[in-house]
Short mmCIF file of C-alpha atoms in Angstrom, two decimals:
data_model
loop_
_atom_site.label_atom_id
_atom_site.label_comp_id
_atom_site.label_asym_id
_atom_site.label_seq_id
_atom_site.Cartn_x
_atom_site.Cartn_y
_atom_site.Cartn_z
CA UNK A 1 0.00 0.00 0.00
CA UNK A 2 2.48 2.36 0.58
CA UNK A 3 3.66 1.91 -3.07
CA UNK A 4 -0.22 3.00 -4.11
CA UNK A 5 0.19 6.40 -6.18
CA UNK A 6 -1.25 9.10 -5.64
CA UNK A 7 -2.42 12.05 -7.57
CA UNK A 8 -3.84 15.88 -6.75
CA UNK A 9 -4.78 17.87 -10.06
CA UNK A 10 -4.47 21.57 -9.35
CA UNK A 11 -5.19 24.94 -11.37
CA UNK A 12 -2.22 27.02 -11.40
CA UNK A 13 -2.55 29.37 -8.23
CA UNK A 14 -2.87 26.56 -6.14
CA UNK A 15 -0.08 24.27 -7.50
CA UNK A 16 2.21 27.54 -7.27
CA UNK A 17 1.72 26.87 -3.59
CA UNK A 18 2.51 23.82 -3.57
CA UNK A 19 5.46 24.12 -5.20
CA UNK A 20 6.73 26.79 -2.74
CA UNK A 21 6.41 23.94 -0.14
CA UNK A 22 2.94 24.06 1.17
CA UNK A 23 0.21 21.82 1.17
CA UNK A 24 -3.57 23.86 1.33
CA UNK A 25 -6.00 21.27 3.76
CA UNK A 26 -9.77 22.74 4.01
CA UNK A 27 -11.62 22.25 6.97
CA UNK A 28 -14.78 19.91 6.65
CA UNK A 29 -17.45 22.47 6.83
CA UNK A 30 -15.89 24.60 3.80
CA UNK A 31 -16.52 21.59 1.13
CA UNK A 32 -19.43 21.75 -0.92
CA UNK A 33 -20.48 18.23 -0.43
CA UNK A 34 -23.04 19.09 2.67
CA UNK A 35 -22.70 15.44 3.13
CA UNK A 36 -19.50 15.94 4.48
CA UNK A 37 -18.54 14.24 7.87
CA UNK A 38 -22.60 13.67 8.34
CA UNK A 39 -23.69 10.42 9.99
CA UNK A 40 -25.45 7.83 7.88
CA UNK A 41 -29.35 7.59 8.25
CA UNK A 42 -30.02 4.56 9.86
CA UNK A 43 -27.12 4.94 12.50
CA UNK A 44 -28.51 8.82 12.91
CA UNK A 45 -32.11 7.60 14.16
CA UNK A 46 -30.35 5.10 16.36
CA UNK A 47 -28.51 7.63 18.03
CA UNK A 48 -31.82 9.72 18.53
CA UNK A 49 -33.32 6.76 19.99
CA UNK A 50 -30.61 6.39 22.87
CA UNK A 51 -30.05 9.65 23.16
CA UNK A 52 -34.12 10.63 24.51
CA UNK A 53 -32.96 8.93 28.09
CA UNK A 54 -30.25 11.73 28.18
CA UNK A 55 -31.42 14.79 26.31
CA UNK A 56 -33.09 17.64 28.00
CA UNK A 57 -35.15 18.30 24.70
CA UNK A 58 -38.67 17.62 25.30
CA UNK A 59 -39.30 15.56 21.64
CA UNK A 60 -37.89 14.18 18.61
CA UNK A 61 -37.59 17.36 16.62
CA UNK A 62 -35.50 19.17 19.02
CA UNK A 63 -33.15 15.97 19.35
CA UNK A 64 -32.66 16.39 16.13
CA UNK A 65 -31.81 19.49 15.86
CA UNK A 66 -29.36 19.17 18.95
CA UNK A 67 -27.79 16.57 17.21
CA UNK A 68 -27.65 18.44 13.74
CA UNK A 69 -26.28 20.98 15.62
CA UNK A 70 -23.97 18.94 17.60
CA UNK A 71 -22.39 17.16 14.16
CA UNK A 72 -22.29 20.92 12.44
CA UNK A 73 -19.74 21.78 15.36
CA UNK A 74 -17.70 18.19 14.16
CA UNK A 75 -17.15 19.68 11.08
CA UNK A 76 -14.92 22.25 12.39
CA UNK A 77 -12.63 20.08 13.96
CA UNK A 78 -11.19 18.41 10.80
CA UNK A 79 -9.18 19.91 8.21
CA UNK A 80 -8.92 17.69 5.37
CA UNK A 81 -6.20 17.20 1.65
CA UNK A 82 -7.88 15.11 -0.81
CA UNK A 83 -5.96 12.99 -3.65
CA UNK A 84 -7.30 10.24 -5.67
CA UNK A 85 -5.99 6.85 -5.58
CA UNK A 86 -5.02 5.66 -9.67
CA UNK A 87 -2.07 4.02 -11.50
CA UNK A 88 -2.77 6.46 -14.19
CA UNK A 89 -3.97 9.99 -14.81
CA UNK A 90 -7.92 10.22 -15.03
CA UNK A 91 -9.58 12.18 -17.36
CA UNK A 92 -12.65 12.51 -14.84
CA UNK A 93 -10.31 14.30 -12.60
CA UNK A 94 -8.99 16.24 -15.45
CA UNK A 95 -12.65 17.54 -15.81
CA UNK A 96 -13.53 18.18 -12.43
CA UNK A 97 -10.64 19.80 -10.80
CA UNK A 98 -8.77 21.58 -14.07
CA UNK A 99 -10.15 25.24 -14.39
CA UNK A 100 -11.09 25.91 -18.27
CA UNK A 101 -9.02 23.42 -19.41
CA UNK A 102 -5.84 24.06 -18.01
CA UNK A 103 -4.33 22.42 -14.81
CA UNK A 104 -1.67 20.25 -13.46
CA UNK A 105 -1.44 16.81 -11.91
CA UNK A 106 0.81 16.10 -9.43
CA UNK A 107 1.59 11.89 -8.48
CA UNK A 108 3.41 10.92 -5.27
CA UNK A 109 3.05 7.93 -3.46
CA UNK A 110 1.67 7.11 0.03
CA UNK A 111 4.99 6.38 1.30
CA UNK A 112 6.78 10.06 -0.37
CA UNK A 113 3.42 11.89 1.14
CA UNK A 114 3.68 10.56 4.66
CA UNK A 115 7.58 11.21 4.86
CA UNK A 116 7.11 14.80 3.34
CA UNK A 117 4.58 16.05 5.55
CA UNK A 118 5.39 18.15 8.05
CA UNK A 119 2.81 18.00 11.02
CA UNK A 120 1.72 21.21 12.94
CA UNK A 121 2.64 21.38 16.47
CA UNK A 122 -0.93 20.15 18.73
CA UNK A 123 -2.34 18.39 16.20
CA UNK A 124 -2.53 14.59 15.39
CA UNK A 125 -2.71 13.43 11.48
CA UNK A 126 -3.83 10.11 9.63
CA UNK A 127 -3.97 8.86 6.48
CA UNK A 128 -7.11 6.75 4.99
CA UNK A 129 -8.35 5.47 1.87
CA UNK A 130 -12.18 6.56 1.44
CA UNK A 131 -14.61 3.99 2.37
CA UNK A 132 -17.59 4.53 0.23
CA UNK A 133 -21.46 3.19 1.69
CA UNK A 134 -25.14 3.02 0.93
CA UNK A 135 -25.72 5.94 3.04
CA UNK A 136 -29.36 5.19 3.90
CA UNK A 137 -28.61 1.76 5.65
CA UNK A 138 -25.06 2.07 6.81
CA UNK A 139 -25.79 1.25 10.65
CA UNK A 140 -22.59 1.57 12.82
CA UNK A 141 -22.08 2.05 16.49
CA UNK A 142 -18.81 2.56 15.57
CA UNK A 143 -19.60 6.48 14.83
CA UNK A 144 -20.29 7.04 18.64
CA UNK A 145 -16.50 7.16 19.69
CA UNK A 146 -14.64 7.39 16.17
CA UNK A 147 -15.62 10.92 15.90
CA UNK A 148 -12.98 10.71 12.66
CA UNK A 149 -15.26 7.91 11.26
CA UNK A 150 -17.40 10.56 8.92
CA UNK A 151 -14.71 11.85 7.43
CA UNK A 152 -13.20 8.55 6.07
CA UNK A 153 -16.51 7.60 4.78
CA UNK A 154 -18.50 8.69 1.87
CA UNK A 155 -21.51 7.99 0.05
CA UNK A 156 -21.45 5.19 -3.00
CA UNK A 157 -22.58 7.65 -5.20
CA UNK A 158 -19.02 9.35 -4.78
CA UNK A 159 -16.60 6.22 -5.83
CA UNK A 160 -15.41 7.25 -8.55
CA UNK A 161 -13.04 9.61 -7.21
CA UNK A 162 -11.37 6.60 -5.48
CA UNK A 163 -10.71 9.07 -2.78
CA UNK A 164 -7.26 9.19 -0.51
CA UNK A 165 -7.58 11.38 2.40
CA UNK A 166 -4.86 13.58 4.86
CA UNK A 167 -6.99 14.38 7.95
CA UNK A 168 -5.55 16.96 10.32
CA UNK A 169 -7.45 16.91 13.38
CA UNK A 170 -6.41 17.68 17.25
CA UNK A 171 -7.67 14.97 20.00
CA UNK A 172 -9.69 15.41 23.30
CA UNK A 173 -8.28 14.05 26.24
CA UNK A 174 -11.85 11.84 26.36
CA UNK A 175 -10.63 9.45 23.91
CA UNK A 176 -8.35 8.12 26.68
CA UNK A 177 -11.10 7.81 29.02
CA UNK A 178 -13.27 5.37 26.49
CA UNK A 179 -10.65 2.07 27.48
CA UNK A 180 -12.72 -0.01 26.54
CA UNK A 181 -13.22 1.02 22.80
CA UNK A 182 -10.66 -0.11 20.95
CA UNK A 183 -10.87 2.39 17.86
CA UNK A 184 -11.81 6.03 19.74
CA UNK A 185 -11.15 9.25 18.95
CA UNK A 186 -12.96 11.91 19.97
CA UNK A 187 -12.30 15.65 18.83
CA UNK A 188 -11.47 18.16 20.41
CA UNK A 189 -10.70 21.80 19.49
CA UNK A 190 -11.65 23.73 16.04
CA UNK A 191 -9.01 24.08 13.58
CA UNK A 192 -8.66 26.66 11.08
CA UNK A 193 -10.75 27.12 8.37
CA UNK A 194 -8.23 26.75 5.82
CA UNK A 195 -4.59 26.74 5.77
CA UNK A 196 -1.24 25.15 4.48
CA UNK A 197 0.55 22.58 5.93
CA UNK A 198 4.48 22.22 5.72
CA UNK A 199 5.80 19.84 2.74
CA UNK A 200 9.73 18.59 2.66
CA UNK A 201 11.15 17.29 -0.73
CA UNK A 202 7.68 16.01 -1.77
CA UNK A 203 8.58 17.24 -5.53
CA UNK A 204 12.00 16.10 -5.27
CA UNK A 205 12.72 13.86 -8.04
CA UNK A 206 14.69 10.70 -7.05
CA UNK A 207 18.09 9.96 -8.25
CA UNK A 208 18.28 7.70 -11.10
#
């Protein structure tokens, strides 16, 4: 896997930042997608149903909105770079990401990525291949402590972009206190909305 390449098509302005050594992340609640880092239907009205016992809202409406309101707030906490996972260019990406026809693709690989990035000082990173679901019966209790969960999941109608993902993220001290959950994280402060994270040698070309 750490072989896989990777590739990130840019327009010009942004690739000129990348080439002065920076790599632009966007924070969750800036995509378009307003799927992004949302909780999948059926696991959504199972959380309602557990959470009635605990809420101080009086019915199911304003549970809802507590909880719409509590995943809005999630959003914040996760800045996220998105490549696509290929052997070869893609001419889909070409189309989406290439501004009136001209743009560059950059390819790396897992491995050069990971050893290139330079992580911020109080945050965490990981690296995850998009999982892609039938978002109207995806039911996992899983997305009670993984607070990261929604972000390396997407809906089916999305796989095309055979999505690799950078998530920047910083961690509450809670997730230590969940021992008995083997895969926790829970989030903790808001990062910025956007902003560039430190690259070394990442366009380097290797020796031949």
């Amino acid at each position: 896997m750490k072989d896989q390449k990777l590739w990130r098509y840019y327009d010009l302005i942004k690739f000129l930042t990348l080439i002065n050594g920076e790599l632009y992340f966007a924070r969750a609640d800036s995509f378009k997608d307003k799927y992004e880092g949302a909780i999948p239907k059926q696991t959504f009205q199972s959380m309602i149903e557990n959470f009635k016992d605990y809420s101080t809202a009086k019915n199911k409406d304003d549970i809802i909105l507590e909880f719409q309101k509590i995943f809005n707030e999630k959003r914040k906490k996760a800045a996220i770079s998105c490549w696509h996972i290929n052997d070869t260019e893609s001419a889909a990406m070409w189309e989406l990401y290439s501004k009136a026809g001209f743009g560059i693709a950059v390819n790396t690989t897992i491995e050069k990525l990971a050893n290139s990035l330079v992580i911020p000082e109080g945050y965490k990173m990981i690296m995850s291949q998009v999982n892609y679901i039938d978002f109207d019966k995806e039911n996992n209790t899983d997305y009670i402590y993984n607070e990261l969960l929604p972000f390396k999941n997407k809906r089916k109608e999305f796989i095309y972009e055979n999505e690799f993902r950078i998530i920047l993220y910083k961690e509450s001290k809670d997730s230590t206190s969940v021992s008995s959950y083997p895969d926790k994280t829970i989030l903790a402060d808001k990062v910025r909305q956007r902003f560039h994270f430190g690259l070394e040698n990442l366009l380097r070309r290797d020796k031949s």
